[in-house]
Coordinates of C-alpha atoms and ligand atoms in Angstrom, one line a residue:
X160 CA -44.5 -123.2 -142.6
X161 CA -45.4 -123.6 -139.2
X162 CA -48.3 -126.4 -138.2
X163 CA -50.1 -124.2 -135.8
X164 CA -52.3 -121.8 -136.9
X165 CA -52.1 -117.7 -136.3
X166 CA -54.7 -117.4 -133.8
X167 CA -52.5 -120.0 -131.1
X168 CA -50.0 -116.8 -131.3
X169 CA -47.6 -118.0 -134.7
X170 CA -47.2 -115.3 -137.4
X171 CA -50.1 -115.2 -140.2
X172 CA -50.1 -116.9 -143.4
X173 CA -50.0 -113.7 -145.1
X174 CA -48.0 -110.8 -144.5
X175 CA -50.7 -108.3 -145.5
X176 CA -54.8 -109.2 -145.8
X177 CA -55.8 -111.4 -148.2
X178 CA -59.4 -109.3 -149.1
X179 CA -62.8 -111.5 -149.4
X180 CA -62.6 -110.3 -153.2
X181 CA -60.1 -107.3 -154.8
X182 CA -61.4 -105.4 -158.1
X183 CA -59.3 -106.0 -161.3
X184 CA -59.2 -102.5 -162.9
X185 CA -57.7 -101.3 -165.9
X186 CA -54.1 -99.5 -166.5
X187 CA -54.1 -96.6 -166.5
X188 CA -52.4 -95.6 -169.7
X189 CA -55.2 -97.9 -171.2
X190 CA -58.0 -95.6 -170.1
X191 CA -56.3 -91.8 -169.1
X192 CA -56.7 -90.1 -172.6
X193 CA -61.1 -91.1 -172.2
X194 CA -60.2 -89.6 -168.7
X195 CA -58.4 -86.5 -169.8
X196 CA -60.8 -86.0 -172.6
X197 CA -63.9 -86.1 -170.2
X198 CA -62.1 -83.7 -167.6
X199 CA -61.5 -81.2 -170.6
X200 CA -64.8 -81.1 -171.7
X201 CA -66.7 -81.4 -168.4
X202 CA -69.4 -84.1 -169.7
X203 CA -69.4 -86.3 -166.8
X204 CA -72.8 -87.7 -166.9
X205 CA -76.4 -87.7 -168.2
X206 CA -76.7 -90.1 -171.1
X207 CA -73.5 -88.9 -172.8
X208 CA -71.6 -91.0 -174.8
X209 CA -69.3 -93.5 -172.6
X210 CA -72.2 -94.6 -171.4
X211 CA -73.9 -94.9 -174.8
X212 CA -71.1 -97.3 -176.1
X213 CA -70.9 -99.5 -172.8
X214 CA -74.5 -100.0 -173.2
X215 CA -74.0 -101.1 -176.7
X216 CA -70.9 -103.3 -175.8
X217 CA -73.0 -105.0 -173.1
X218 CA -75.7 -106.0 -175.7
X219 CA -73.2 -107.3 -177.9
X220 CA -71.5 -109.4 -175.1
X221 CA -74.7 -110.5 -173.4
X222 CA -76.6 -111.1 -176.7
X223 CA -79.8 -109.4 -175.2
X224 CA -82.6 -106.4 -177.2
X225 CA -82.0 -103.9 -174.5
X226 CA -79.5 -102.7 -172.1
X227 CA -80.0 -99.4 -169.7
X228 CA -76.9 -98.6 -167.5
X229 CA -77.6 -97.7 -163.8
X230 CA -76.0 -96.0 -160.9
X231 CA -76.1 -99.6 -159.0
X232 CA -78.0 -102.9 -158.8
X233 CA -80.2 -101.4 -155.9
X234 CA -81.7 -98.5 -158.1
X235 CA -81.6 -100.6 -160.6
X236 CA -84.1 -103.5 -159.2
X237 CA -86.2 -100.4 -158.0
X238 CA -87.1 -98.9 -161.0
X239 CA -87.3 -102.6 -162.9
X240 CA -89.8 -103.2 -160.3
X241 CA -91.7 -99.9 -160.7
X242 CA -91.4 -100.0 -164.7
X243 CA -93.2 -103.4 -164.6
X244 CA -96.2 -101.7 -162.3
X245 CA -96.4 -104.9 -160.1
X246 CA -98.5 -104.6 -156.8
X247 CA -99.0 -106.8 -153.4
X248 CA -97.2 -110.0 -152.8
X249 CA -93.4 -111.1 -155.0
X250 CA -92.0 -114.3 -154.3
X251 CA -88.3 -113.8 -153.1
X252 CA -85.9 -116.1 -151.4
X253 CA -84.4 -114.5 -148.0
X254 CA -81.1 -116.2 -148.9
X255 CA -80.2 -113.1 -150.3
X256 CA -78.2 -109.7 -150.2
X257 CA -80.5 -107.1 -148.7
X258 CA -81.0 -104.9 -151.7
X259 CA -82.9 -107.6 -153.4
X260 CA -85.7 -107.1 -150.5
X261 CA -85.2 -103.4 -149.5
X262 CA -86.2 -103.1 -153.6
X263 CA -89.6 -104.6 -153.2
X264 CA -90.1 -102.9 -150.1
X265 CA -89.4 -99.0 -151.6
X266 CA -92.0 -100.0 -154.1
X267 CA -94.4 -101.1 -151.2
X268 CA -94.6 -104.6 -152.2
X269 CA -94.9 -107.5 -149.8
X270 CA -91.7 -109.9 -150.3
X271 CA -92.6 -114.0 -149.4
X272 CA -90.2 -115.7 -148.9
X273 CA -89.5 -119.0 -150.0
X274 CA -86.6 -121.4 -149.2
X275 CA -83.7 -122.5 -150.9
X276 CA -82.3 -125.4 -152.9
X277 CA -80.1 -127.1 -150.4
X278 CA -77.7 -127.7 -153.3
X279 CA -77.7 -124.1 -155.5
X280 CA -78.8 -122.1 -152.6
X281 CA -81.0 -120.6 -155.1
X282 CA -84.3 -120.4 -154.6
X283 CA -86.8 -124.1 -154.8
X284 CA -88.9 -123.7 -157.3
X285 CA -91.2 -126.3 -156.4
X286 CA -91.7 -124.4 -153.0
X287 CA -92.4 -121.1 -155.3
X288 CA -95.4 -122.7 -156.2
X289 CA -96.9 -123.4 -152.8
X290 CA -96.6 -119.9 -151.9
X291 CA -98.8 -118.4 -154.9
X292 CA -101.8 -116.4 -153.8
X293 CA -104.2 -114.1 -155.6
X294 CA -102.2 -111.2 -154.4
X295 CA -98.6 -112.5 -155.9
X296 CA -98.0 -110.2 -159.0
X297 CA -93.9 -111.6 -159.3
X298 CA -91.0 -113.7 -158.3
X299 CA -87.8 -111.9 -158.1
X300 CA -85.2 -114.7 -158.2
X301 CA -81.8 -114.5 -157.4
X302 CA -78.7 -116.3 -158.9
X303 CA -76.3 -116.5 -155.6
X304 CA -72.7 -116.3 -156.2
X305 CA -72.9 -116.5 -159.8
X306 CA -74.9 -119.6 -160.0
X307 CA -77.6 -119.2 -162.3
X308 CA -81.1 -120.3 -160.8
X309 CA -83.6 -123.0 -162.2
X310 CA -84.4 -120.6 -165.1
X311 CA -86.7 -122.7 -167.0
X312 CA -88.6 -123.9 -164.3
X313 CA -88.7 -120.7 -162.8
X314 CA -89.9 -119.2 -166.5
X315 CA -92.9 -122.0 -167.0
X316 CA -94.2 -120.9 -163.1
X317 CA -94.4 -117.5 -163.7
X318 CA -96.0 -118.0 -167.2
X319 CA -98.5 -120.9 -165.9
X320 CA -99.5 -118.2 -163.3
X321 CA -99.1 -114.9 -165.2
X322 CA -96.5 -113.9 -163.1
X323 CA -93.6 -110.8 -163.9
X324 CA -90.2 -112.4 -163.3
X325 CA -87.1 -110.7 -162.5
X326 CA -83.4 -111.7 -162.0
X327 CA -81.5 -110.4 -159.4
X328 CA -78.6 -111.1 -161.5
X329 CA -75.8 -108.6 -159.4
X330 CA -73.3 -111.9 -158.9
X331 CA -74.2 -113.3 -162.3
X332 CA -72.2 -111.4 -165.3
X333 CA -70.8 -113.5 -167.6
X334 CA -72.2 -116.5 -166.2
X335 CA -73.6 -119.5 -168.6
X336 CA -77.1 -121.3 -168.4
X337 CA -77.5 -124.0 -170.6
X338 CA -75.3 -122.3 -173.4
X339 CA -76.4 -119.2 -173.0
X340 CA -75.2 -116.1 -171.5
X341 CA -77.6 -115.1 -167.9
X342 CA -79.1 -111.8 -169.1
X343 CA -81.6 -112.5 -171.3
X344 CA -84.0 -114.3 -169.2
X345 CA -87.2 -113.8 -167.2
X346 CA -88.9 -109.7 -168.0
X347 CA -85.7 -107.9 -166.9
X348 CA -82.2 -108.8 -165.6
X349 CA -80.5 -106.7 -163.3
X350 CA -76.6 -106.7 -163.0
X351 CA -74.4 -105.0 -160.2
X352 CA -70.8 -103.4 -161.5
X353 CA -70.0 -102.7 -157.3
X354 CA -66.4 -102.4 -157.1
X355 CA -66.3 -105.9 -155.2
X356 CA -68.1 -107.5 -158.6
X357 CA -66.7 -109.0 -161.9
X358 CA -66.9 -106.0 -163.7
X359 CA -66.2 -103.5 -161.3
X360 CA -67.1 -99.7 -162.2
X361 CA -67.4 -98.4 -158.8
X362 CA -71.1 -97.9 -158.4
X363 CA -72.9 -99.3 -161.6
X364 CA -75.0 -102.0 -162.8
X365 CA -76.9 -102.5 -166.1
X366 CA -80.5 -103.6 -166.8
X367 CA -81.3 -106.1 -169.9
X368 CA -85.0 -107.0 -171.3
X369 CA -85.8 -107.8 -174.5
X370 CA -89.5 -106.1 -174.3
X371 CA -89.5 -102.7 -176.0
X372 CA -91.8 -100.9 -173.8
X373 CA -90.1 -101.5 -170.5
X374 CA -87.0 -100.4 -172.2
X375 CA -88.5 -97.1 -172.9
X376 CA -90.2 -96.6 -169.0
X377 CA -86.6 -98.0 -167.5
X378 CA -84.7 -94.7 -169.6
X379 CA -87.2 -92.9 -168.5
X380 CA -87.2 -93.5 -165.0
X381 CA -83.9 -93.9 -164.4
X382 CA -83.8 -90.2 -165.5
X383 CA -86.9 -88.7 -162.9
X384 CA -89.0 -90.0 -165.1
X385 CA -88.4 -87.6 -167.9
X386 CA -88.4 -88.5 -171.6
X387 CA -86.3 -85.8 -172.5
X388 CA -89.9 -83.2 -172.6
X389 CA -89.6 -81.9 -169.1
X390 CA -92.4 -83.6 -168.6
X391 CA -92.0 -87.1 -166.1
X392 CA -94.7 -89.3 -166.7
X393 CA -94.0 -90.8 -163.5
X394 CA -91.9 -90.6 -160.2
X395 CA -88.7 -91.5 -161.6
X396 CA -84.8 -91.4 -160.2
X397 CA -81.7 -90.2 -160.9
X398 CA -80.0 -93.7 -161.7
X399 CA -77.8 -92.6 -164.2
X400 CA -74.6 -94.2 -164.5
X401 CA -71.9 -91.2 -164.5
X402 CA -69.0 -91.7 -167.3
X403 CA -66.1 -92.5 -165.2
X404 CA -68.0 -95.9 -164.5
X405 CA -68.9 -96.4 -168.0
X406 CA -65.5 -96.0 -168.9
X407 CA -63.9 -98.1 -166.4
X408 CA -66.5 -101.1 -167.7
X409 CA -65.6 -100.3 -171.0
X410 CA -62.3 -101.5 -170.4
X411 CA -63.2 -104.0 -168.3
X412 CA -65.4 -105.6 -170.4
X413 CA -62.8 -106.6 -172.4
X414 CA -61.6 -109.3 -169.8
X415 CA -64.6 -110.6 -168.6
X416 CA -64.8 -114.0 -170.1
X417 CA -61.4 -114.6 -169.0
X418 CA -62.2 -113.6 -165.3
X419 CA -64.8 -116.4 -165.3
X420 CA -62.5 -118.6 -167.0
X421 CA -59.7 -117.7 -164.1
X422 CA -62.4 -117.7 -161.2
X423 CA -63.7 -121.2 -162.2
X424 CA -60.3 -122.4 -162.0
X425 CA -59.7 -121.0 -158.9
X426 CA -63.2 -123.0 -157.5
X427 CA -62.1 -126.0 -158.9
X428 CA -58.1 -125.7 -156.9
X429 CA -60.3 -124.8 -154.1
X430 CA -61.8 -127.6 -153.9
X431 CA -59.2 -130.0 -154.8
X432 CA -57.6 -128.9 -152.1
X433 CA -60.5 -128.8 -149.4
X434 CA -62.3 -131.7 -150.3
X435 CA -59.9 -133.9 -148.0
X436 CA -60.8 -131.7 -144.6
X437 CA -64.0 -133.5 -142.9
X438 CA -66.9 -130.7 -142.3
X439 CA -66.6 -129.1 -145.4
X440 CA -69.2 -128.9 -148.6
X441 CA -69.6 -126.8 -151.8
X442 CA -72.5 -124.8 -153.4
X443 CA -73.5 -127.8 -156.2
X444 CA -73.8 -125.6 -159.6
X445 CA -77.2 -126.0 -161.5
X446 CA -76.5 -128.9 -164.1
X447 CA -75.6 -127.0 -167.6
X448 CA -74.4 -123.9 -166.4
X449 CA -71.3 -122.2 -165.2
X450 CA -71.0 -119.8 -162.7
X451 CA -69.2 -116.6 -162.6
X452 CA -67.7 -117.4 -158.7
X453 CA -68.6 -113.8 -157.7
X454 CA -68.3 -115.7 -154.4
X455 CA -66.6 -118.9 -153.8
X456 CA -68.5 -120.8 -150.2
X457 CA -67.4 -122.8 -148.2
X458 CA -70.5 -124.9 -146.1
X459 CA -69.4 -126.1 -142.6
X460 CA -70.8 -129.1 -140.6
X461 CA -69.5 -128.1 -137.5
X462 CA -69.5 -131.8 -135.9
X463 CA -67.1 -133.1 -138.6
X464 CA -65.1 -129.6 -139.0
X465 CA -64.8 -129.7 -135.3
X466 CA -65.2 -125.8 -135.2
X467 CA -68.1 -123.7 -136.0
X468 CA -68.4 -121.4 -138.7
X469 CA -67.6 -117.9 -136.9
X470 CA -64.4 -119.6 -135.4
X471 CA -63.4 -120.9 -138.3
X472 CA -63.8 -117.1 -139.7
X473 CA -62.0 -115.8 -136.6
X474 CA -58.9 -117.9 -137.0
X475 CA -58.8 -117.2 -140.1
X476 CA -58.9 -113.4 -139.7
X477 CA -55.9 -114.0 -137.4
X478 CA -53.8 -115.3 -140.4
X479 CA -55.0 -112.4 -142.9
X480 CA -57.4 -113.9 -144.3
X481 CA -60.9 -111.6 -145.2
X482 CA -63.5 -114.4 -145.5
X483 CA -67.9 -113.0 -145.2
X484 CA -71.0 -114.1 -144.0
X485 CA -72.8 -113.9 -147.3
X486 CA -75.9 -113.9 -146.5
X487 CA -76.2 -114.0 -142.5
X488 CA -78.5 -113.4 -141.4
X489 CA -81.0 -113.9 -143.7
X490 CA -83.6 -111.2 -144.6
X491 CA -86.3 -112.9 -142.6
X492 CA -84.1 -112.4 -139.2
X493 CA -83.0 -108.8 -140.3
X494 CA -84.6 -106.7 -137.8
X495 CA -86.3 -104.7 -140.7
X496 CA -88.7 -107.8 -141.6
X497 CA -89.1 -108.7 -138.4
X498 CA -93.2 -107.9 -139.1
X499 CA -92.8 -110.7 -142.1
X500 CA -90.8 -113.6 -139.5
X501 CA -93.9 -115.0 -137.9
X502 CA -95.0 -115.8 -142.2
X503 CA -91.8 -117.5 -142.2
X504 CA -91.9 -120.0 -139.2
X505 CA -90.7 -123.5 -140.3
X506 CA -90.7 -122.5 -143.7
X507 CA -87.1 -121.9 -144.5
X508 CA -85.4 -124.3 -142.6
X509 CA -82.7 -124.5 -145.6
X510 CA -82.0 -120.7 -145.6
X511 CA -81.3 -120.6 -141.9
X512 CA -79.0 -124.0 -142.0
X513 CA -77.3 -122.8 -144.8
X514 CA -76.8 -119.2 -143.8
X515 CA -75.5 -120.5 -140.0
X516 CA -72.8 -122.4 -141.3
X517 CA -71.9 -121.1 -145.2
X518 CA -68.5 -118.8 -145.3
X519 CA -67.0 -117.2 -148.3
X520 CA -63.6 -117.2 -148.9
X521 CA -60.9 -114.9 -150.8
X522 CA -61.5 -114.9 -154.6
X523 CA -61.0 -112.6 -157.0
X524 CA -60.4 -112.5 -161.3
X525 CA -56.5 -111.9 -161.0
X526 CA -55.9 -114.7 -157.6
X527 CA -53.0 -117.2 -157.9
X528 CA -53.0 -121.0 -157.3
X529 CA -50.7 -120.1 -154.2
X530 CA -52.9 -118.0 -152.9
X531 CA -55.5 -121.3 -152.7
X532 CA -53.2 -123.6 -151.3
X533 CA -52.3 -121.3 -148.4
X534 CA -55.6 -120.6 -147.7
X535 CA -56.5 -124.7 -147.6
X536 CA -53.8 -125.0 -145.8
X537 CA -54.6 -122.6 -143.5
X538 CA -58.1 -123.7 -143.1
X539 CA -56.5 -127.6 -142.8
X540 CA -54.0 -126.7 -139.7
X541 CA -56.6 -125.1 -137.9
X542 CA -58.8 -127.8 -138.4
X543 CA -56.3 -129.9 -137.2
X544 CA -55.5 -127.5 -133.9
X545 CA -59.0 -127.4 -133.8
X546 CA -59.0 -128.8 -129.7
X547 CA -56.4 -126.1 -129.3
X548 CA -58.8 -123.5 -131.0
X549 CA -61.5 -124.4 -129.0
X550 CA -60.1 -124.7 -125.9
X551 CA -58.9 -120.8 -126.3
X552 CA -61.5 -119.5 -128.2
X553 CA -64.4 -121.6 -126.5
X554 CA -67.9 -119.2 -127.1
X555 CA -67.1 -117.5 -130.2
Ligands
T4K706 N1 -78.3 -108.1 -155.2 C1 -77.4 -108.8 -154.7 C2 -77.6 -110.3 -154.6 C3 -76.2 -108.3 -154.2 O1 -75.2 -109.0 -153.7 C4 -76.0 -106.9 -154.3 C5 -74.8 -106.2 -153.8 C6 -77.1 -106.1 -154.9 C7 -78.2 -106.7 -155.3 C8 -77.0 -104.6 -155.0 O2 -76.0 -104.2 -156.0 P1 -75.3 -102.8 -155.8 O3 -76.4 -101.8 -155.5 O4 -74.3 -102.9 -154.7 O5 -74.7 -102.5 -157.1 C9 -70.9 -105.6 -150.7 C10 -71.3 -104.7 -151.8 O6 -71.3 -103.3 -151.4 C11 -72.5 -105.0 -152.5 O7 -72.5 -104.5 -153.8 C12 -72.7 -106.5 -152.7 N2 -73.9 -106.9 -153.2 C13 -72.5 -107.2 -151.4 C14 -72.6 -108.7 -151.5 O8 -71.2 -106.9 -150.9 P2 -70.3 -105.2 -148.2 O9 -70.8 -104.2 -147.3 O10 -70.1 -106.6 -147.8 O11 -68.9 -104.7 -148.9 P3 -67.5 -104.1 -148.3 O12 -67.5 -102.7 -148.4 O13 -67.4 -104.7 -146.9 O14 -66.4 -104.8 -149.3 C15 -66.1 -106.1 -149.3 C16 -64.7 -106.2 -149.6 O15 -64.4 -105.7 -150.9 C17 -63.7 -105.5 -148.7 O16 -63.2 -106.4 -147.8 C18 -62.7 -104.9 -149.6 C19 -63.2 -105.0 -151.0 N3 -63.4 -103.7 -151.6 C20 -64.5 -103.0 -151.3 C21 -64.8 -101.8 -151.9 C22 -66.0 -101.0 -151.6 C23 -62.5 -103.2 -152.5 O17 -61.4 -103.9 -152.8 N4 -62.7 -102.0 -153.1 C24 -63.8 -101.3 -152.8 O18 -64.0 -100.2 -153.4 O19 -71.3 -105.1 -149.5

């Protein structure tokens, strides 16, 4: 292999892209004769029975009361924020994938944001403390890339202050805290099944909670608010995950464990292999817990890398490689929140370091050790070139 990199004019690394993440789907022949039954008898959604037996596999796997499959995470965080009736202020962390927010915001709460752990990038929960008013009614927490959050000290805030909490759990299925699975924490959990997640269905996601009564308003609502009387007993949606999903998690579901297995794996070659290039750190997991690696980051110090963040991502663009900006830039600097910014000033000085400078790479559940060592090595020769890459590539 050649020691320049692609973007000083050599071929790529890889002959065809090398995608930020790739969904492992089923065979076919494992899933076509659920397929062939639902296109003969035309029940393709509303409650029906796919859905029905993913809902109950999910409980099973995640060892949780209550499960109540969804169209997506973002509907889903909607209507667990409207089934729990909260008004005024929830705690959120910006670090974050806009969904979480744009949920508070379609239930005309006011999102504070706190900043992150410099280590989890989860959200500091002795900062979630300081920002406690009269007005707070929740935190909404978020475990980013898989990494669960401070759940215990997260749980003894929110009941020391009578406090809802919520997990934005989209990145986290199949992760561990402490021994046990994420999903039966805090009021409500919300998973995302997005084609670019662990257990891709397309659109989906599912909602866990062990408390009876928000089961009930969650079926409800995610049906208009309908019972099943014609009669909504409040403003629901259609969040109903259609049957195509629920059999494509089905089968999915199947191999989960052994994605996480294979994706923390693939972390760990990672960084084997990048630890040696100055300028580059790792998302620290929260001791006792293992993440799923929805999203495996790399954090760059652009004095010791020699090359920012965004030409590190440009070169390696050039050699194939798909890497993201996960999450820049933070929901504070979204021009959407701009009326909450001036709230924010000096107050998330974390979120906006890590956010300049954190990129994630390619990982996905069926990836090969190869695949890591070209991508280090990729990410090593441009470092290397890196006066080279500079000197063509100067503002980027
Ligand atoms: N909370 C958090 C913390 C989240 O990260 C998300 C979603 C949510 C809540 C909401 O959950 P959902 O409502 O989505 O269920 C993607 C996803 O659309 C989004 O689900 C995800 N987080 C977010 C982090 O990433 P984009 O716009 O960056 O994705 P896109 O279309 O550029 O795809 C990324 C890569 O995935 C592509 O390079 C190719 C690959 N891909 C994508 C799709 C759509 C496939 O291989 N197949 C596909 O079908 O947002």
């Amino acid at each position: 292999m050649s020691d320049k990199p692609a973007i000083l004019g050599n071929a790529p690394l890889f002959g065809r892209e090398m995608n930020i993440v790739s969904p492992a789907l089923p065979r076919l022949e494992d899933i076509s004769d659920r397929i062939a039954e639902i296109l003969s008898t035309g029940n393709l959604t509303n409650d029906s029975k796919y859905v029905r037996a993913l809902e109950q596999d999910i409980r099973k796997f995640l060892g949780v009361k209550h499960t109540v499959a969804v169209t997506n995470g973002t509907l889903g965080l909607m209507l667990v924020l409207q089934a729990l009736g909260l008004k005024g202020e929830v705690i959120v962390p910006s670090f974050t994938f806009s969904a979480t927010v744009h949920a508070l915001m379609w239930n005309g709460l006011k999102p504070v944001f706190v900043d992150i752990d410099p280590r989890t990038y989860n959200i500091d929960p002795d900062l979630v403390t300081e920002r406690i008013t009269p007005q707070t009614s929740a935190i909404l927490a978020v475990h980013v890339y898989g990494n669960p959050c401070d759940i215990k000290k997260l749980e003894r805030i929110a009941q020391d202050n009578g406090l809802r909490l919520v997990f934005d759990s989209a990145h986290a299925f199949g992760a561990y805290y402490q021994g046990q699975k994420v999903g039966k924490f805090g009021d409500a959990e919300v998973f995302s099944f997005h084609a670019t997640k662990i257990l891709p269905t397309g659109e989906g996601g599912v909602i866990t909670t062990d408390d009876d009564e928000l089961k009930e308003k969650l079926s409800w609502g995610r049906n208009f608010g309908n019972p099943g009387d014609d009669d909504c007993r409040f403003p629901g949606l259609n969040a109903k995950m259609p049957e195509f999903s629920a059999i494509l998690g089905l089968e999915g579901l199947k191999e989960v464990e052994e994605y996480v297995r294979h994706r923390n794996e693939i972390a760990g070659f990672y960084k084997t292999k990048l630890k040696r290039i100055p300028g580059l750190s790792f998302q620290r997991l929260t001791p006792g817990c293992q993440s799923t690696y929805q999203f495996f980051s790399i954090l760059i110090d652009p004095r010791d890398f020699s090359l920012n963040r965004d030409q590190l991502k440009a070169a390696l663009n050039k050699e194939n490689i798909v890497t993201r900006r996960y999450f820049y830039p933070p929901m504070h600097r979204h021009r959407a929140y701009q009326q909450f910014q001036h709230r924010c000033n000096g107050q998330l000085s974390v979120t906006q370091a890590v956010s300049d400078n954190i990129l994630c790479l390619p990982i996905c559940s069926r990836m090969t050790a190869e695949d890591v060592e070209k991508i280090a090595f990729a990410i090593e020769r441009i470092h290397i070139c890196h006066e080279e890459v500079q000197r063509k590539y100067p503002l980027m």
